[in-house]
Coordinates of C-alpha atoms (C1' of nucleotides) in Angstrom, one line a residue:
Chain A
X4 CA 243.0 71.6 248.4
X5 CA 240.0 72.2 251.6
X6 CA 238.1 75.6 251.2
X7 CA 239.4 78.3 252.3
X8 CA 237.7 78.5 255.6
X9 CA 239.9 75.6 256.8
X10 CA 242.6 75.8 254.1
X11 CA 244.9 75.1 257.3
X12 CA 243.2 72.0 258.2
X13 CA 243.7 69.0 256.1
X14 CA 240.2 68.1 255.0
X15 CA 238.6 64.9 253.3
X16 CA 236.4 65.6 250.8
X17 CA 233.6 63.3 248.4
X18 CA 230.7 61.3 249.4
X19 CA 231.0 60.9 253.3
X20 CA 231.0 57.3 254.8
X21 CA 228.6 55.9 257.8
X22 CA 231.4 56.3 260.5
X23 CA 231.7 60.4 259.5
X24 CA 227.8 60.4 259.9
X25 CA 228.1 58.5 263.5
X26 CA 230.3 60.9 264.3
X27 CA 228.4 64.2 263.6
X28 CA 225.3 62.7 264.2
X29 CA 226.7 62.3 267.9
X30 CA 229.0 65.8 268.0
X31 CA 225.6 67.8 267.5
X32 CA 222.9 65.6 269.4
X33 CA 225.3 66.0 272.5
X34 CA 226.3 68.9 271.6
X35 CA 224.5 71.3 268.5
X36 CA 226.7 72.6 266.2
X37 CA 227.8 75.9 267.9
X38 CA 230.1 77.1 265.4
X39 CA 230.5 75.6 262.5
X40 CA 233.9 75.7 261.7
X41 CA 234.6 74.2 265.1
X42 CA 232.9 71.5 264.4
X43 CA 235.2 69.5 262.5
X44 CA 237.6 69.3 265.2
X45 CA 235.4 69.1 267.9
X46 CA 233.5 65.7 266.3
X47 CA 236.7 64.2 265.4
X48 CA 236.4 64.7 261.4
X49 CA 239.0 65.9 259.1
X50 CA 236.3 67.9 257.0
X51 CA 235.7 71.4 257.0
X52 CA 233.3 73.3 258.7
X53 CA 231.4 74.1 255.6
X54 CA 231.2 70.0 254.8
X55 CA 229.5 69.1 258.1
X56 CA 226.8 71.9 258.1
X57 CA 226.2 71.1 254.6
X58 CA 226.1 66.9 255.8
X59 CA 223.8 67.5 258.8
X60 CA 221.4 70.2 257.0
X61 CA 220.3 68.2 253.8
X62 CA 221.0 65.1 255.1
X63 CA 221.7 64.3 258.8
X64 CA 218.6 66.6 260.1
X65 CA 216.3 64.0 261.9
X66 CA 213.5 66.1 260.8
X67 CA 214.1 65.7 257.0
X68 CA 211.5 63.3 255.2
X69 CA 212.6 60.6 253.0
X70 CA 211.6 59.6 250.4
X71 CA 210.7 60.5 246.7
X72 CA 208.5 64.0 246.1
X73 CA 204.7 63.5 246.3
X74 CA 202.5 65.0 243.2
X75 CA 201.4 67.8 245.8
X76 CA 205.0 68.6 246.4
X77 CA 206.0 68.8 243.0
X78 CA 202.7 71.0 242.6
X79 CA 203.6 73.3 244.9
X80 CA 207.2 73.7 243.9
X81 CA 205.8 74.6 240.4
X82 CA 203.3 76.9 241.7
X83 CA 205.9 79.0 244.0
X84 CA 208.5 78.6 241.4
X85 CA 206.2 80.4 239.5
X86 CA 206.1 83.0 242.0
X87 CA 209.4 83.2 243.4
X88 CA 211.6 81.4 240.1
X89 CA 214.6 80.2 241.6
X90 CA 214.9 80.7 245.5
X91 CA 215.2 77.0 246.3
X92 CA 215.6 78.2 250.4
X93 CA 212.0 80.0 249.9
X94 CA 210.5 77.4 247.9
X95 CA 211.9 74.8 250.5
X96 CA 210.4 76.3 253.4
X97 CA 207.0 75.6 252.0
X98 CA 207.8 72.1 251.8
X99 CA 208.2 70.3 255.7
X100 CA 211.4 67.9 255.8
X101 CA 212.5 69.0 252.5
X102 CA 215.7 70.9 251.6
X103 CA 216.8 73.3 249.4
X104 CA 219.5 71.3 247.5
X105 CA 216.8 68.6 247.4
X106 CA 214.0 71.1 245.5
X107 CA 216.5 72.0 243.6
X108 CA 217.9 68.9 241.8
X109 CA 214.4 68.0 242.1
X110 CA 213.3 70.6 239.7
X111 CA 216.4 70.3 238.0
X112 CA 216.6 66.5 236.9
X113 CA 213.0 66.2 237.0
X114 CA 210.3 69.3 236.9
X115 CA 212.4 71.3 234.4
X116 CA 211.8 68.6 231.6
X117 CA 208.9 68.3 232.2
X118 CA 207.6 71.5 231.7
X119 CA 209.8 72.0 228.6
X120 CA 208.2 68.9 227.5
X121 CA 205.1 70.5 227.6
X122 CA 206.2 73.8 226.0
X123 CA 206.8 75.8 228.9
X124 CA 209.3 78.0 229.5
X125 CA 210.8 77.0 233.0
X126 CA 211.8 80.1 233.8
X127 CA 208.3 82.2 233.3
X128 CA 206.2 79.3 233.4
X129 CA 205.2 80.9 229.9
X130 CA 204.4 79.3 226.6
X131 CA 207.8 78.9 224.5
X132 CA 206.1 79.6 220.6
X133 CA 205.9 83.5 220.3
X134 CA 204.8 84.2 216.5
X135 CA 201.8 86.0 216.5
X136 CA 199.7 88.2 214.2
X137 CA 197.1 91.0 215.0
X138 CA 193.0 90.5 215.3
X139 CA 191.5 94.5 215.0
X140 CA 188.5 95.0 217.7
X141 CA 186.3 97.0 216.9
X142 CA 186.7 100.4 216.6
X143 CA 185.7 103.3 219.0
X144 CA 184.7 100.8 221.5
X145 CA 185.3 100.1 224.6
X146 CA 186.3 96.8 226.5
X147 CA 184.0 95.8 229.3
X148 CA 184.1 92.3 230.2
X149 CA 186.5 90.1 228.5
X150 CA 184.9 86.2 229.2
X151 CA 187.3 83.4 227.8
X152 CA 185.0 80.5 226.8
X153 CA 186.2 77.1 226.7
X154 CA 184.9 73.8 226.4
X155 CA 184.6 71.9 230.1
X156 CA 184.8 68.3 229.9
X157 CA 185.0 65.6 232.5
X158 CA 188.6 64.9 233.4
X159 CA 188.4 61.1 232.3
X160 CA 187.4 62.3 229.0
X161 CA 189.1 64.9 226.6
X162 CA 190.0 67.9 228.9
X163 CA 189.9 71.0 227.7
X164 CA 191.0 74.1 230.0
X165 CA 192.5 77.4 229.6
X166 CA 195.0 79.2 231.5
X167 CA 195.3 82.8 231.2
X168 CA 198.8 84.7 233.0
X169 CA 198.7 88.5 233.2
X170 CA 202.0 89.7 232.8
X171 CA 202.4 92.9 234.8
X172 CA 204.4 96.0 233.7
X173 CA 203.0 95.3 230.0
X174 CA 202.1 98.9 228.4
X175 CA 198.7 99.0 227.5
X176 CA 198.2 100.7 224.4
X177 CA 195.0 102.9 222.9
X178 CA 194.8 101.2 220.2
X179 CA 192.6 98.6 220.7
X180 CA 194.1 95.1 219.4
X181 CA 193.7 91.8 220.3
X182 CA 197.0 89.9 219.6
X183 CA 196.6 86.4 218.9
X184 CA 199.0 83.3 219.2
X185 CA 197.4 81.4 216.2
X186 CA 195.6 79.3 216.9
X187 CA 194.2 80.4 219.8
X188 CA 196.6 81.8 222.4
X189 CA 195.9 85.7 222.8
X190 CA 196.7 89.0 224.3
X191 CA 194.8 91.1 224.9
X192 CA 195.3 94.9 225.2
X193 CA 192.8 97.2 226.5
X194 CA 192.1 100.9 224.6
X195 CA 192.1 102.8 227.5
X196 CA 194.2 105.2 229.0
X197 CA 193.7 103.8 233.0
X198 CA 196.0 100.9 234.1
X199 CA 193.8 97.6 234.3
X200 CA 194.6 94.2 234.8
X201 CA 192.7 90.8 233.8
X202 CA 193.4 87.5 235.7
X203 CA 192.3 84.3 235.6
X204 CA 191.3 81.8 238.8
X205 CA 191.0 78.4 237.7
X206 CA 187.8 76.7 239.7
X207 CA 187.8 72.6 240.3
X208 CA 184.2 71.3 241.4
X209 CA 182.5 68.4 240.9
X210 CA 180.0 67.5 238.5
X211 CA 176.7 66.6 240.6
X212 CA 175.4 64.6 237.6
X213 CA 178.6 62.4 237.3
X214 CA 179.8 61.8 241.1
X215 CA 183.1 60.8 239.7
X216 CA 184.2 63.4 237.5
X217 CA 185.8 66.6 238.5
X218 CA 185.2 69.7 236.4
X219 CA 186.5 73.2 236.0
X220 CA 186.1 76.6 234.8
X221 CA 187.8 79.6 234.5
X222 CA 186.6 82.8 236.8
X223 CA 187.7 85.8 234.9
X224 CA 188.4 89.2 237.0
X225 CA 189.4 92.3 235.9
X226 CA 190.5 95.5 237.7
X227 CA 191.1 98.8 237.1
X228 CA 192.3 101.8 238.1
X229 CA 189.5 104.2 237.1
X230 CA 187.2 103.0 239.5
X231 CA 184.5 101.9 237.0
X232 CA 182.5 98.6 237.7
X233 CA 183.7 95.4 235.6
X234 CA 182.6 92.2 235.8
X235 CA 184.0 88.5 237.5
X236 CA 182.7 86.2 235.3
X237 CA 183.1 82.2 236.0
X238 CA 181.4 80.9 232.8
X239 CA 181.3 77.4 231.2
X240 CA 180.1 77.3 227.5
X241 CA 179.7 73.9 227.6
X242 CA 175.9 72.9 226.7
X243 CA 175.9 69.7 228.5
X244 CA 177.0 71.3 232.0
X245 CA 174.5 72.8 234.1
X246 CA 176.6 73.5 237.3
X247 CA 179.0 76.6 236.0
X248 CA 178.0 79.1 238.3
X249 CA 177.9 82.2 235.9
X250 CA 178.5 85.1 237.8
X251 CA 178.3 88.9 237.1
X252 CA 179.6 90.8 239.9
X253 CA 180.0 94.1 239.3
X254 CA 182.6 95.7 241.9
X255 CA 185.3 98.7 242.0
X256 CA 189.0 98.3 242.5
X257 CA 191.9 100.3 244.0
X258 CA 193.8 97.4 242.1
X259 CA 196.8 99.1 240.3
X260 CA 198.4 96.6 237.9
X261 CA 198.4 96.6 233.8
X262 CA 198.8 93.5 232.1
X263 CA 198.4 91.7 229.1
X264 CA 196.2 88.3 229.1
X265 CA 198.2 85.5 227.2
X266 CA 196.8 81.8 227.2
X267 CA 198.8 79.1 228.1
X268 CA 196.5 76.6 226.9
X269 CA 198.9 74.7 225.0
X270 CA 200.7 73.1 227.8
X271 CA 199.3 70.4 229.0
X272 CA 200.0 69.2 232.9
X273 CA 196.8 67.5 232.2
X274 CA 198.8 64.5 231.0
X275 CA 201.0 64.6 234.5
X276 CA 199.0 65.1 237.2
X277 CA 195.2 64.1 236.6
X278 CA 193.9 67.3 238.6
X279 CA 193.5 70.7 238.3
X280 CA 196.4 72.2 240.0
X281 CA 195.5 75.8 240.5
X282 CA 197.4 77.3 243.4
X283 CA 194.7 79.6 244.5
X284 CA 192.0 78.2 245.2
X285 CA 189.3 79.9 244.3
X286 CA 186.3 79.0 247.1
X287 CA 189.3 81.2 249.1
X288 CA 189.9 83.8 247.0
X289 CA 186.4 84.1 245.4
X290 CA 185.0 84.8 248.1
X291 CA 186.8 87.6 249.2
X292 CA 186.8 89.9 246.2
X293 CA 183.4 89.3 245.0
X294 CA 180.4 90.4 247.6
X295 CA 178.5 88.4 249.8
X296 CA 175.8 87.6 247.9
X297 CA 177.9 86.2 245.0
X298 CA 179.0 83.8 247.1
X299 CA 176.3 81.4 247.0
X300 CA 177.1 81.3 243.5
X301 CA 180.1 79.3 244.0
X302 CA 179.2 76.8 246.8
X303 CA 178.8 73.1 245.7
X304 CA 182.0 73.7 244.2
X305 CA 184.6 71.2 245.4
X306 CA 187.7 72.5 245.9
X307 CA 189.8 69.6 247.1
X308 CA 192.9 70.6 246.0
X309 CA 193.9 73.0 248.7
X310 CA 197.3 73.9 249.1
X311 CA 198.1 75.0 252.7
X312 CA 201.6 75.6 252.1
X313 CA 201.0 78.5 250.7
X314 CA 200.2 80.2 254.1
X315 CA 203.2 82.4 254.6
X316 CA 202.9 86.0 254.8
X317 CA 203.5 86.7 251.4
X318 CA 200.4 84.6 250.3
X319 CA 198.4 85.8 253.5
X320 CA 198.6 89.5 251.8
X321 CA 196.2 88.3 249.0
X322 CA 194.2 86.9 251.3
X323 CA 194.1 89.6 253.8
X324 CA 192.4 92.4 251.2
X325 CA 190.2 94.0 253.1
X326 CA 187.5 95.2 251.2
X327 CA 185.4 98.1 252.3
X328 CA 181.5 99.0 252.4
X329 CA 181.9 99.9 248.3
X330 CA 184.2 97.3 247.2
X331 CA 187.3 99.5 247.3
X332 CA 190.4 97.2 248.6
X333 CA 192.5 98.5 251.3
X334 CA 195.9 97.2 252.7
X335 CA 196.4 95.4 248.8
X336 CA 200.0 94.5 247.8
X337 CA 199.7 96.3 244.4
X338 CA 203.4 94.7 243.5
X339 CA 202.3 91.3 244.9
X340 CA 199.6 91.2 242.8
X341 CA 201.3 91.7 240.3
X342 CA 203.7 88.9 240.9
X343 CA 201.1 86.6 241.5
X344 CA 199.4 87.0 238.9
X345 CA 201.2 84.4 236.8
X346 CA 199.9 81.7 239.3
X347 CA 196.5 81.7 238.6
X348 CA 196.4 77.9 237.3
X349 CA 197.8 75.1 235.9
X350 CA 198.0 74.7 232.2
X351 CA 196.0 72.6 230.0
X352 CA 195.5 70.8 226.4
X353 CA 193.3 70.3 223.7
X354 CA 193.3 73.8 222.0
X355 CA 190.8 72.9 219.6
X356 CA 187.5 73.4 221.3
X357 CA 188.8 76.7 222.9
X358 CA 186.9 79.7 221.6
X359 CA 186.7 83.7 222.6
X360 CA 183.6 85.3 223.7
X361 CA 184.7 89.5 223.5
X362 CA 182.2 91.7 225.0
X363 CA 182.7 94.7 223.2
X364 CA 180.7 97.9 225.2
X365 CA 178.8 99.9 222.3
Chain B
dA26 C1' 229.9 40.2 231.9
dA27 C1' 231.5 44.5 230.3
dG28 C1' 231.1 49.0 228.6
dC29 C1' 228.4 52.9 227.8
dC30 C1' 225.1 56.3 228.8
dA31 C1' 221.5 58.8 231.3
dT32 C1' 219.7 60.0 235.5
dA33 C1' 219.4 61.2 240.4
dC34 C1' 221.4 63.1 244.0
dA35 C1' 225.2 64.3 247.1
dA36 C1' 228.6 67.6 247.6
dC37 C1' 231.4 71.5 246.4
dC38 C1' 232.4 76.3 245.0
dG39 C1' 231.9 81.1 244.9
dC40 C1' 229.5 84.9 246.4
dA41 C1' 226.6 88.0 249.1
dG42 C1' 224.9 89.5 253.4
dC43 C1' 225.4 90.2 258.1
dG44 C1' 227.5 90.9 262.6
dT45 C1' 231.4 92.1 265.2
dA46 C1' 235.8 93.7 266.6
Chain C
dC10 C1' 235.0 102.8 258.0
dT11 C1' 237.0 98.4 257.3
dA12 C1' 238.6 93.8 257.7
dC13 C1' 237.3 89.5 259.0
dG14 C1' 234.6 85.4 260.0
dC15 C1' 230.4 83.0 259.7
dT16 C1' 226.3 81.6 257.5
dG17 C1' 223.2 80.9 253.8
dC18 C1' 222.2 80.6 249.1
dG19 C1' 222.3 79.2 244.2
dG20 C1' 224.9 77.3 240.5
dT21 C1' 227.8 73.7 239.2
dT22 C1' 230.3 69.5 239.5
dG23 C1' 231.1 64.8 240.9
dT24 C1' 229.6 60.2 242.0
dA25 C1' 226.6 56.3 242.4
dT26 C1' 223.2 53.7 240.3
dG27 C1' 220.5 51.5 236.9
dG28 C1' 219.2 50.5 232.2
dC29 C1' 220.5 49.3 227.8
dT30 C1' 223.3 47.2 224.2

DNA sequence: AAGCCATACAACCGCAGCGTA
DNA sequence: CTACGCTGCGGTTGTATGGCT
């Protein structure tokens, strides 16, 4: 039975042998395709229309690239799946050459286990384990900076990282809990009535007193609605590293998101890909949201791992925030924000040397 | 060498959206 | 408005291949 397109046609169907190829290959180089379902006829195939588009888009194309995915591919097919979950034609388009059947059983036979490997949710990029039990804050007091401390080794030794995703639309509550992931994977809810939002930017620079090693941190920013000052904070706890820039950057934000922070620091792409993976990078985004001044702060960074395919308009309205003479944001994507939120890095191991610094406003 | 199994990838199927008559 | 055809998309299935016993 052919599809119903060409049910009148009597169709071949399976793998397609070299002499079909010659021949479509030939039909649309002399021709182009026109119509689809004309083709068949036209090129001398007994296949329907829908067979040869399929043939000459994922496979015939001259422009497609061969070959087996590079690590920056499969990077950025995590990071956008991330955004965008499961729209293989949006995830392909980022990816030159590549289709979106080919993403797909890419991430199918190959990225999926992995990350379920690592305990991650494919779906939401998300930490599988979900007990967790309450830590009380303080009472009466107010949340001004939240700093997540971690250790920050060289890559070649013992890495240690954190990830934190904010995921939008969470309530937050008044009454002023920390939930934690035992060990050490948290939410955090702020005790305030105005809608605030924490995210996390993963920074990868190099360690001037070990040429060879790359290093990271984790910038911390949080927003909020009611206009009042809070900090971006890129700290390193780590006694042995000088270079952390430590930045307290006080600025307001139109930003309208709520979110809870929840560590992902269990996973571990460490293990696959060597490198911190962070689809933002943050000498872009830095930059932009923090003032002039600060900005010093985060030179000597090295930020090699740049992803440029990223560029489409959607990621263009992060980096297009306009920020005014008080450090209000203008033209801002509230619901992109949002979205992209859960980018903010790769995931990392060794949860033992992670540790919470909570600046609690008295 | 043969059989079995897992994996990768090619191809198909059904559906939705869109344009047009 | 509606029916129809075309295209594109995402989920699923089928097939080839390679490794293991």
């Amino acid at each position: 039975m052919g599809h119903r397109c060409c049910s009148k046609q009597k169709v071949k169907r399976g793998l397609w042998s070299p002499e079909e190829d010659d021949k479509l290959i030939r039909h649309i180089t002399t021709h182009g395709h026109g119509s689809w379902s004309a083709v068949p006829k036209l090129a001398g195939l007994q296949r329907c229309g829908k067979s040869c588009r399929l043939r000459w888009i994922n496979y015939l194309r001259p422009e497609l690239k061969k070959g087996s995915f590079t690590q920056e591919e499969e990077q950025i097919i995590i990071d956008v799946h991330r955004i965008l979950g499961n729209r293989w034609a949006q995830i392909a388009k980022h990816l030159p050459g590549r289709t979106d059947n080919e993403v797909k059983n890419f991430w199918n036979s190959c990225i999926k286990k992995k990350l379920m490997s690592q305990g991650l949710d494919p779906q939401t990029h998300n930490l599988m384990s979900s007990s967790h039990h309450e830590i009380k804050a303080p009472k009466n007091k107010n949340i001004t900076s939240f700093v997540v401390s971690h250790n920050h080794n060289h890559i070649k030794q013992s890495i240690s990282s954190s990830i934190f995703s904010v995921n939008s639309h969470e309530t937050i509550t008044n009454n002023s809990s920390i939930i934690s992931h035992p060990p050490n994977n948290s939410i955090l809810t702020v005790p305030n009535s105005q809608t605030t939002a924490i995210s996390t930017f993963n920074n990868q620079y190099q360690n001037p007193s070990s040429s060879n090693s790359a290093c990271s941190s984790t910038s911390t920013i949080v927003t909020s609605t009611s206009g009042a000052a809070w900090n971006l904070k890129a700290q390193n706890p780590s006694q042995n590293d000088h270079i952390t820039p430590n930045i307290t950057s006080p600025y307001i934000s139109s930003f309208s998101a709520s979110g809870n922070v929840q560590d992902l620091s269990r996973s571990g792409l460490w293990d696959e890909f060597g490198i911190l993976g962070s689809s933002f990078d943050p000498s872009e985004v830095l930059p932009r949201i923090i003032s002039e001044g600060q900005q010093q702060s985060l030179q000597g960074q090295n930020h090699d791992h740049d992803h440029r395919t990223l560029q489409d308009h959607e990621k263009e309205k992060i980096w297009e925030m306009e920020i005014d003479k008080v450090g209000n944001y203008s033209n801002f994507d509230h619901g992109f924000m949002e979205s992209t939120l859960n980018i903010s890095g790769v995931m990392c191991q060794d949860l033992s040397s992670m540790e919470y610094d909570l600046a609690w406003n008295y």
